[in-house]
C-alpha cells in the first residue's frame, strides 16, 4: 500500500514553475531516491512533501490523507515526517544522547533512555551518549543526525544529500548501513542525491528528474536497463547511442551490425532510431570478426573502461578486466552481449 502519493503536482516561486507535473508513489517500508542534475528541483520537491512549500496544482497524500493541494496545506509539524540534511545540524551544546532524545522530550526519561540506547546500538555507536558533537567524526555525526530523526519513529523520513559532505568511501558504506537501519526500523524514506551509486545502494525505487519533470520513476534496475528517455540513459550509467535503421523483421541495422533483442521494438520499417549500447553489452573477444580500435582507456580498479572506434568512426564503450591490458591504437574483436534493445527516436541526442 502506498504511504506517499504525489499526483500531478506543480511547485513554484513567483510565476516560475520549479516542479512540473510530478506524480509518483512510495509503498510503506520502501526507500525511494530522487536523482537528477543540480537545480532540477529535487530539494524543492522534498520541501513540498515536508510541507514547507505549497503546491500550485495537484495533490500530496501521506498515509491516505490529503496533506497538500492548492486549497490545503497541513503544516510540517503535523505531518509526522522526519528530516536529515547535508549539514547534520546537531545541537553543539547538547550531548549525543540529548540530541537523539530532542524529538521525544515528552516521553518519560526511562523511555527516552531506552530509545536512545537502542538507536545508538543500531547506528553502531554504543557508549557515545555522553559525548558532544565536536568529539565525533563527520560519519559519526551523520549517524547521530539519523538517529535523532528516527527517534520519534516518523512515518516518512526525508533525507537531502545526507552523505554529500563525506568522502566517497565512507559515503558508500554509510549508504548500505543506512538502508539496513531503515529496513530494521521499518521506516519509509525518500532520499535526494546526486550520486547514482548511492541511489543504487539504497533505493527500492528511484526517479530521475530534469528541469522539474520526473522523467522516470522505476526500480534502479529498470532505470539502468529500460530507460524511458534518452536523458535517463545519459544520466544513469555509461553508454552511447548508436544510430540505426529498423529492418522489416524488427531488427536494427547499425554500424555494429544487425542487432536484435528479446524485446521486439514497435517501429516501422526504415525508421531511424538511436540504440543504447552500454559497456556491459560489449565484450572484447579477439576471435570476433567485428573489429574496432582502442582510442581511449580509463582505469576503474577491477576493470578498464575502453573507448573503441568502429570502422565508420562510431565510438562505443566497453569494459574488460584490468589484468588484460590493451594499448591505444590496438585492434580488438567485439562480441555483443545485448539481450534487449533500448531504442529512442533518432536525433534526440543531437539536441
Ligand atoms: P541541487 O542538487 O543543486 O541541490 P536541486 O535539484 O535540489 O539542486 P532545487 O534546490 O530544488 O534543485 O532548486 C531548483 C530551482 O529552484 C533552482 O533554479 C533554484 O534556484 C530555484 N529555487 C529554489 N528555492 C527557491 C526560492 N526559495 N525562491 C526562488 N527560487 C528558488
GROMACS .gro file of C-alpha atoms and ligand atoms in nm:
model
  382
    1UNK     CA    1   0.000   0.000   0.000
    2UNK     CA    2   0.137   0.342  -0.085
    3UNK     CA    3   0.236   0.563   0.207
    4UNK     CA    4   0.322   0.864  -0.007
    5UNK     CA    5   0.135   0.958  -0.322
    6UNK     CA    6   0.205   1.260  -0.540
    7UNK     CA    7  -0.047   1.332  -0.813
    8UNK     CA    8   0.046   1.581  -1.086
    9UNK     CA    9   0.198   1.838  -0.855
   10UNK     CA   10   0.341   2.174  -0.957
   11UNK     CA   11   0.555   2.376  -0.715
   12UNK     CA   12   0.696   2.718  -0.796
   13UNK     CA   13   0.820   3.052  -0.680
   14UNK     CA   14   0.652   3.367  -0.817
   15UNK     CA   15   0.547   3.273  -1.167
   16UNK     CA   16   0.831   3.025  -1.215
   17UNK     CA   17   0.733   2.656  -1.207
   18UNK     CA   18   1.018   2.456  -1.047
   19UNK     CA   19   0.848   2.117  -1.004
   20UNK     CA   20   0.639   2.044  -1.309
   21UNK     CA   21   0.359   1.784  -1.320
   22UNK     CA   22   0.527   1.527  -1.096
   23UNK     CA   23   0.346   1.206  -0.998
   24UNK     CA   24   0.482   0.901  -0.816
   25UNK     CA   25   0.409   0.690  -0.513
   26UNK     CA   26   0.615   0.515  -0.250
   27UNK     CA   27   0.499   0.200  -0.070
   28UNK     CA   28   0.516   0.174   0.309
   29UNK     CA   29   0.859   0.045   0.413
   30UNK     CA   30   1.023   0.129   0.078
   31UNK     CA   31   1.318   0.360   0.021
   32UNK     CA   32   1.290   0.600  -0.271
   33UNK     CA   33   1.561   0.818  -0.427
   34UNK     CA   34   1.537   1.136  -0.629
   35UNK     CA   35   1.821   1.176  -0.875
   36UNK     CA   36   1.897   1.448  -1.124
   37UNK     CA   37   2.135   1.728  -1.214
   38UNK     CA   38   2.186   2.028  -0.991
   39UNK     CA   39   1.892   2.270  -0.997
   40UNK     CA   40   1.637   2.022  -1.139
   41UNK     CA   41   1.405   2.069  -0.840
   42UNK     CA   42   1.482   1.775  -0.609
   43UNK     CA   43   1.507   1.980  -0.289
   44UNK     CA   44   1.201   2.185  -0.381
   45UNK     CA   45   1.005   1.862  -0.428
   46UNK     CA   46   1.126   1.732  -0.090
   47UNK     CA   47   1.028   2.061   0.077
   48UNK     CA   48   0.680   2.037  -0.075
   49UNK     CA   49   0.642   1.685   0.068
   50UNK     CA   50   0.760   1.813   0.408
   51UNK     CA   51   0.501   2.094   0.391
   52UNK     CA   52   0.745   2.387   0.364
   53UNK     CA   53   0.627   2.474   0.011
   54UNK     CA   54   0.265   2.480  -0.107
   55UNK     CA   55   0.164   2.303  -0.429
   56UNK     CA   56   0.020   2.516  -0.710
   57UNK     CA   57  -0.157   2.218  -0.866
   58UNK     CA   58  -0.219   1.851  -0.786
   59UNK     CA   59  -0.212   1.676  -0.451
   60UNK     CA   60   0.014   1.503  -0.198
   61UNK     CA   61  -0.127   1.224   0.019
   62UNK     CA   62   0.051   1.081   0.319
   63UNK     CA   63  -0.093   0.759   0.463
   64UNK     CA   64  -0.413   0.804   0.253
   65UNK     CA   65  -0.462   1.155   0.396
   66UNK     CA   66  -0.453   1.468   0.180
   67UNK     CA   67  -0.173   1.691   0.316
   68UNK     CA   68  -0.114   1.930   0.023
   69UNK     CA   69  -0.336   2.069  -0.250
   70UNK     CA   70  -0.387   2.425  -0.375
   71UNK     CA   71  -0.666   2.453  -0.116
   72UNK     CA   72  -0.495   2.277   0.173
   73UNK     CA   73  -0.154   2.278   0.343
   74UNK     CA   74  -0.109   2.063   0.653
   75UNK     CA   75   0.185   2.225   0.842
   76UNK     CA   76   0.519   2.039   0.859
   77UNK     CA   77   0.495   1.958   1.231
   78UNK     CA   78   0.159   1.784   1.177
   79UNK     CA   79   0.287   1.550   0.903
   80UNK     CA   80   0.484   1.302   1.116
   81UNK     CA   81   0.784   1.344   0.888
   82UNK     CA   82   1.150   1.324   0.998
   83UNK     CA   83   1.428   1.503   0.815
   84UNK     CA   84   1.804   1.469   0.776
   85UNK     CA   85   2.006   1.730   0.588
   86UNK     CA   86   2.353   1.754   0.445
   87UNK     CA   87   2.493   1.974   0.720
   88UNK     CA   88   2.396   1.738   1.008
   89UNK     CA   89   2.275   2.033   1.219
   90UNK     CA   90   2.331   1.862   1.553
   91UNK     CA   91   2.290   2.095   1.851
   92UNK     CA   92   2.652   2.163   1.954
   93UNK     CA   93   2.573   2.239   2.319
   94UNK     CA   94   2.378   1.914   2.370
   95UNK     CA   95   2.531   1.571   2.422
   96UNK     CA   96   2.476   1.293   2.170
   97UNK     CA   97   2.207   1.140   2.395
   98UNK     CA   98   2.033   1.478   2.435
   99UNK     CA   99   2.048   1.536   2.061
  100UNK     CA  100   1.885   1.199   1.991
  101UNK     CA  101   1.613   1.246   2.252
  102UNK     CA  102   1.533   1.602   2.139
  103UNK     CA  103   1.221   1.499   1.946
  104UNK     CA  104   1.090   1.265   2.218
  105UNK     CA  105   1.123   1.500   2.519
  106UNK     CA  106   0.756   1.444   2.604
  107UNK     CA  107   0.829   1.077   2.684
  108UNK     CA  108   0.937   0.961   3.033
  109UNK     CA  109   1.312   0.968   3.097
  110UNK     CA  110   1.330   0.590   3.112
  111UNK     CA  111   1.151   0.561   2.774
  112UNK     CA  112   1.388   0.820   2.629
  113UNK     CA  113   1.693   0.637   2.765
  114UNK     CA  114   1.571   0.308   2.621
  115UNK     CA  115   1.513   0.456   2.274
  116UNK     CA  116   1.845   0.644   2.276
  117UNK     CA  117   2.036   0.328   2.369
  118UNK     CA  118   1.850   0.125   2.108
  119UNK     CA  119   1.933   0.378   1.836
  120UNK     CA  120   2.296   0.414   1.946
  121UNK     CA  121   2.324   0.038   1.913
  122UNK     CA  122   2.155   0.043   1.569
  123UNK     CA  123   2.398   0.303   1.439
  124UNK     CA  124   2.697   0.123   1.594
  125UNK     CA  125   2.781   0.397   1.848
  126UNK     CA  126   2.702   0.236   2.183
  127UNK     CA  127   2.852   0.430   2.471
  128UNK     CA  128   2.874   0.759   2.276
  129UNK     CA  129   2.573   0.915   2.456
  130UNK     CA  130   2.772   1.147   2.691
  131UNK     CA  131   2.995   1.286   2.412
  132UNK     CA  132   2.943   1.619   2.238
  133UNK     CA  133   2.910   1.652   1.858
  134UNK     CA  134   3.256   1.811   1.816
  135UNK     CA  135   3.408   1.492   1.965
  136UNK     CA  136   3.271   1.286   1.675
  137UNK     CA  137   3.391   1.233   1.317
  138UNK     CA  138   3.177   1.351   1.024
  139UNK     CA  139   3.044   1.000   0.961
  140UNK     CA  140   2.961   0.954   1.330
  141UNK     CA  141   2.783   1.290   1.341
  142UNK     CA  142   2.574   1.191   1.043
  143UNK     CA  143   2.477   0.863   1.210
  144UNK     CA  144   2.365   1.062   1.517
  145UNK     CA  145   2.165   1.302   1.299
  146UNK     CA  146   1.994   0.998   1.153
  147UNK     CA  147   1.929   0.850   1.499
  148UNK     CA  148   1.780   1.183   1.610
  149UNK     CA  149   1.545   1.189   1.310
  150UNK     CA  150   1.443   0.826   1.371
  151UNK     CA  151   1.382   0.864   1.748
  152UNK     CA  152   1.013   0.971   1.721
  153UNK     CA  153   0.951   0.688   1.467
  154UNK     CA  154   0.841   0.917   1.180
  155UNK     CA  155   0.601   0.779   0.919
  156UNK     CA  156   0.829   0.911   0.650
  157UNK     CA  157   1.194   1.014   0.662
  158UNK     CA  158   1.323   1.270   0.411
  159UNK     CA  159   1.698   1.284   0.354
  160UNK     CA  160   1.851   1.566   0.149
  161UNK     CA  161   2.202   1.476   0.028
  162UNK     CA  162   2.279   1.336   0.374
  163UNK     CA  163   2.619   1.197   0.282
  164UNK     CA  164   2.746   1.459   0.038
  165UNK     CA  165   2.997   1.617   0.275
  166UNK     CA  166   3.158   1.278   0.348
  167UNK     CA  167   3.434   1.118   0.144
  168UNK     CA  168   3.339   0.871  -0.130
  169UNK     CA  169   3.440   0.554   0.053
  170UNK     CA  170   3.253   0.645   0.371
  171UNK     CA  171   2.955   0.755   0.164
  172UNK     CA  172   2.912   0.415   0.007
  173UNK     CA  173   2.949   0.216   0.328
  174UNK     CA  174   2.716   0.453   0.513
  175UNK     CA  175   2.454   0.425   0.238
  176UNK     CA  176   2.447   0.046   0.279
  177UNK     CA  177   2.434   0.076   0.660
  178UNK     CA  178   2.156   0.332   0.649
  179UNK     CA  179   1.950   0.112   0.421
  180UNK     CA  180   1.983  -0.177   0.668
  181UNK     CA  181   1.888   0.053   0.956
  182UNK     CA  182   1.580   0.193   0.780
  183UNK     CA  183   1.466  -0.160   0.699
  184UNK     CA  184   1.520  -0.268   1.061
  185UNK     CA  185   1.317   0.031   1.184
  186UNK     CA  186   1.056  -0.027   0.908
  187UNK     CA  187   1.075   0.337   0.803
  188UNK     CA  188   0.962   0.464   0.464
  189UNK     CA  189   1.221   0.709   0.332
  190UNK     CA  190   1.284   0.941   0.040
  191UNK     CA  191   1.641   1.046  -0.032
  192UNK     CA  192   1.776   1.319  -0.257
  193UNK     CA  193   2.116   1.256  -0.407
  194UNK     CA  194   2.342   1.344  -0.700
  195UNK     CA  195   2.518   1.017  -0.671
  196UNK     CA  196   2.373   0.721  -0.857
  197UNK     CA  197   2.592   0.466  -0.676
  198UNK     CA  198   2.440   0.589  -0.353
  199UNK     CA  199   2.091   0.568  -0.503
  200UNK     CA  200   2.155   0.215  -0.626
  201UNK     CA  201   2.290   0.111  -0.284
  202UNK     CA  202   1.984   0.250  -0.103
  203UNK     CA  203   1.677   0.253  -0.321
  204UNK     CA  204   1.386   0.023  -0.386
  205UNK     CA  205   1.253   0.286  -0.627
  206UNK     CA  206   1.428   0.582  -0.784
  207UNK     CA  207   1.332   0.870  -1.007
  208UNK     CA  208   1.534   1.086  -1.244
  209UNK     CA  209   1.429   1.450  -1.258
  210UNK     CA  210   1.522   1.700  -1.524
  211UNK     CA  211   1.408   2.065  -1.541
  212UNK     CA  212   1.140   1.999  -1.279
  213UNK     CA  213   0.992   1.694  -1.453
  214UNK     CA  214   1.008   1.334  -1.338
  215UNK     CA  215   1.135   1.153  -1.646
  216UNK     CA  216   1.102   0.804  -1.499
  217UNK     CA  217   1.013   0.653  -1.161
  218UNK     CA  218   1.118   0.291  -1.151
  219UNK     CA  219   1.341   0.033  -0.984
  220UNK     CA  220   1.714   0.107  -1.012
  221UNK     CA  221   1.734  -0.199  -1.243
  222UNK     CA  222   1.460  -0.053  -1.463
  223UNK     CA  223   1.631   0.287  -1.484
  224UNK     CA  224   1.954   0.124  -1.596
  225UNK     CA  225   1.818  -0.145  -1.827
  226UNK     CA  226   1.492   0.008  -1.952
  227UNK     CA  227   1.547   0.386  -1.953
  228UNK     CA  228   1.231   0.552  -2.079
  229UNK     CA  229   1.408   0.865  -2.202
  230UNK     CA  230   1.749   0.932  -2.355
  231UNK     CA  231   1.825   1.176  -2.070
  232UNK     CA  232   1.771   0.892  -1.820
  233UNK     CA  233   2.004   0.670  -2.024
  234UNK     CA  234   2.255   0.952  -2.025
  235UNK     CA  235   2.230   1.023  -1.653
  236UNK     CA  236   2.234   0.663  -1.530
  237UNK     CA  237   2.550   0.465  -1.602
  238UNK     CA  238   2.774   0.485  -1.905
  239UNK     CA  239   2.666   0.421  -2.259
  240UNK     CA  240   2.648   0.559  -2.610
  241UNK     CA  241   2.366   0.599  -2.859
  242UNK     CA  242   2.433   0.438  -3.193
  243UNK     CA  243   2.230   0.548  -3.495
  244UNK     CA  244   2.048   0.267  -3.675
  245UNK     CA  245   1.756   0.182  -3.904
  246UNK     CA  246   1.474  -0.061  -3.828
  247UNK     CA  247   1.451  -0.357  -4.069
  248UNK     CA  248   1.133  -0.530  -4.195
  249UNK     CA  249   1.178  -0.803  -3.929
  250UNK     CA  250   1.212  -0.554  -3.641
  251UNK     CA  251   1.585  -0.576  -3.606
  252UNK     CA  252   1.811  -0.272  -3.624
  253UNK     CA  253   2.086  -0.218  -3.878
  254UNK     CA  254   2.375  -0.029  -3.711
  255UNK     CA  255   2.748   0.025  -3.759
  256UNK     CA  256   2.786  -0.269  -3.516
  257UNK     CA  257   2.587  -0.493  -3.750
  258UNK     CA  258   2.231  -0.621  -3.733
  259UNK     CA  259   2.105  -0.603  -3.375
  260UNK     CA  260   1.812  -0.783  -3.223
  261UNK     CA  261   1.690  -0.844  -2.871
  262UNK     CA  262   1.427  -1.036  -2.680
  263UNK     CA  263   1.203  -0.730  -2.668
  264UNK     CA  264   1.063  -0.659  -3.014
  265UNK     CA  265   1.060  -0.286  -3.089
  266UNK     CA  266   0.741  -0.143  -3.230
  267UNK     CA  267   0.888   0.074  -3.502
  268UNK     CA  268   0.813   0.097  -3.871
  269UNK     CA  269   1.050  -0.038  -4.134
  270UNK     CA  270   1.324   0.204  -4.230
  271UNK     CA  271   1.267   0.426  -3.925
  272UNK     CA  272   1.585   0.588  -3.792
  273UNK     CA  273   1.649   0.512  -3.426
  274UNK     CA  274   1.923   0.553  -3.166
  275UNK     CA  275   2.019   0.230  -2.990
  276UNK     CA  276   2.156   0.246  -2.637
  277UNK     CA  277   2.475   0.042  -2.605
  278UNK     CA  278   2.614   0.003  -2.252
  279UNK     CA  279   2.973  -0.104  -2.178
  280UNK     CA  280   2.841  -0.433  -2.039
  281UNK     CA  281   2.667  -0.504  -2.373
  282UNK     CA  282   3.006  -0.542  -2.542
  283UNK     CA  283   3.278  -0.795  -2.469
  284UNK     CA  284   3.628  -0.783  -2.613
  285UNK     CA  285   3.681  -1.113  -2.792
  286UNK     CA  286   3.975  -1.134  -3.027
  287UNK     CA  287   3.816  -1.420  -3.220
  288UNK     CA  288   3.526  -1.198  -3.328
  289UNK     CA  289   3.523  -1.064  -3.683
  290UNK     CA  290   3.365  -0.737  -3.568
  291UNK     CA  291   3.678  -0.522  -3.543
  292UNK     CA  292   3.739  -0.196  -3.356
  293UNK     CA  293   4.033   0.014  -3.243
  294UNK     CA  294   4.107   0.123  -2.886
  295UNK     CA  295   4.103   0.505  -2.881
  296UNK     CA  296   4.091   0.578  -2.507
  297UNK     CA  297   4.103   0.393  -2.180
  298UNK     CA  298   4.029   0.470  -1.817
  299UNK     CA  299   4.135   0.264  -1.516
  300UNK     CA  300   3.841   0.163  -1.296
  301UNK     CA  301   4.014  -0.067  -1.047
  302UNK     CA  302   3.896  -0.416  -1.136
  303UNK     CA  303   3.824  -0.304  -1.495
  304UNK     CA  304   3.941  -0.076  -1.768
  305UNK     CA  305   3.673   0.125  -1.944
  306UNK     CA  306   3.779   0.136  -2.308
  307UNK     CA  307   3.651   0.366  -2.579
  308UNK     CA  308   3.666   0.181  -2.911
  309UNK     CA  309   3.610   0.315  -3.262
  310UNK     CA  310   3.434   0.114  -3.531
  311UNK     CA  311   3.536   0.133  -3.897
  312UNK     CA  312   3.284   0.408  -3.974
  313UNK     CA  313   3.417   0.619  -3.683
  314UNK     CA  314   3.131   0.547  -3.437
  315UNK     CA  315   3.260   0.511  -3.084
  316UNK     CA  316   3.149   0.266  -2.814
  317UNK     CA  317   3.242   0.194  -2.456
  318UNK     CA  318   3.334  -0.147  -2.326
  319UNK     CA  319   3.479  -0.289  -2.013
  320UNK     CA  320   3.750  -0.552  -1.968
  321UNK     CA  321   3.919  -0.698  -1.659
  322UNK     CA  322   4.224  -0.488  -1.579
  323UNK     CA  323   4.467  -0.780  -1.590
  324UNK     CA  324   4.410  -0.784  -1.971
  325UNK     CA  325   4.559  -0.459  -2.091
  326UNK     CA  326   4.517  -0.318  -2.441
  327UNK     CA  327   4.724  -0.027  -2.567
  328UNK     CA  328   4.583   0.274  -2.752
  329UNK     CA  329   4.560   0.203  -3.125
  330UNK     CA  330   4.541  -0.175  -3.071
  331UNK     CA  331   4.278  -0.355  -3.281
  332UNK     CA  332   4.036  -0.582  -3.095
  333UNK     CA  333   3.737  -0.800  -3.179
  334UNK     CA  334   3.398  -0.723  -3.025
  335UNK     CA  335   3.130  -0.970  -2.925
  336UNK     CA  336   2.779  -0.849  -2.845
  337UNK     CA  337   2.600  -0.933  -2.528
  338UNK     CA  338   2.280  -0.735  -2.592
  339UNK     CA  339   1.975  -0.923  -2.468
  340UNK     CA  340   1.726  -0.644  -2.514
  341UNK     CA  341   1.728  -0.335  -2.731
  342UNK     CA  342   1.665   0.010  -2.587
  343UNK     CA  343   1.563   0.241  -2.872
  344UNK     CA  344   1.495   0.612  -2.884
  345UNK     CA  345   1.368   0.820  -3.178
  346UNK     CA  346   1.675   0.921  -3.380
  347UNK     CA  347   1.817   1.265  -3.327
  348UNK     CA  348   1.705   1.325  -2.970
  349UNK     CA  349   2.065   1.300  -2.862
  350UNK     CA  350   2.180   1.558  -3.122
  351UNK     CA  351   1.993   1.839  -2.945
  352LIG     P1  352   2.088   2.072  -0.610
  352LIG     O1  353   2.109   1.930  -0.650
  352LIG     O2  354   2.191   2.166  -0.665
  352LIG     O3  355   2.064   2.089  -0.463
  352LIG     P2  356   1.805   2.068  -0.669
  352LIG     O4  357   1.771   1.972  -0.777
  352LIG     O5  358   1.780   2.025  -0.529
  352LIG     O6  359   1.954   2.118  -0.685
  352LIG     P3  360   1.638   2.295  -0.605
  352LIG     O7  361   1.719   2.334  -0.485
  352LIG     O8  362   1.507   2.233  -0.583
  352LIG     O9  363   1.723   2.200  -0.701
  352LIG    O10  364   1.622   2.424  -0.696
  352LIG     C1  365   1.553   2.421  -0.820
  352LIG     C2  366   1.541   2.561  -0.875
  352LIG    O11  367   1.455   2.638  -0.789
  352LIG     C3  368   1.673   2.637  -0.881
  352LIG    O12  369   1.675   2.707  -1.004
  352LIG     C4  370   1.665   2.733  -0.764
  352LIG    O13  371   1.738   2.849  -0.792
  352LIG     C5  372   1.515   2.759  -0.753
  352LIG     N1  373   1.476   2.790  -0.615
  352LIG     C6  374   1.492   2.710  -0.507
  352LIG     N2  375   1.442   2.770  -0.395
  352LIG     C7  376   1.395   2.890  -0.434
  352LIG     C8  377   1.329   3.000  -0.366
  352LIG     N3  378   1.303   2.993  -0.235
  352LIG     N4  379   1.294   3.107  -0.439
  352LIG     C9  380   1.318   3.113  -0.572
  352LIG     N5  381   1.376   3.012  -0.643
  352LIG    C10  382   1.415   2.905  -0.575
   0.00000   0.00000   0.00000
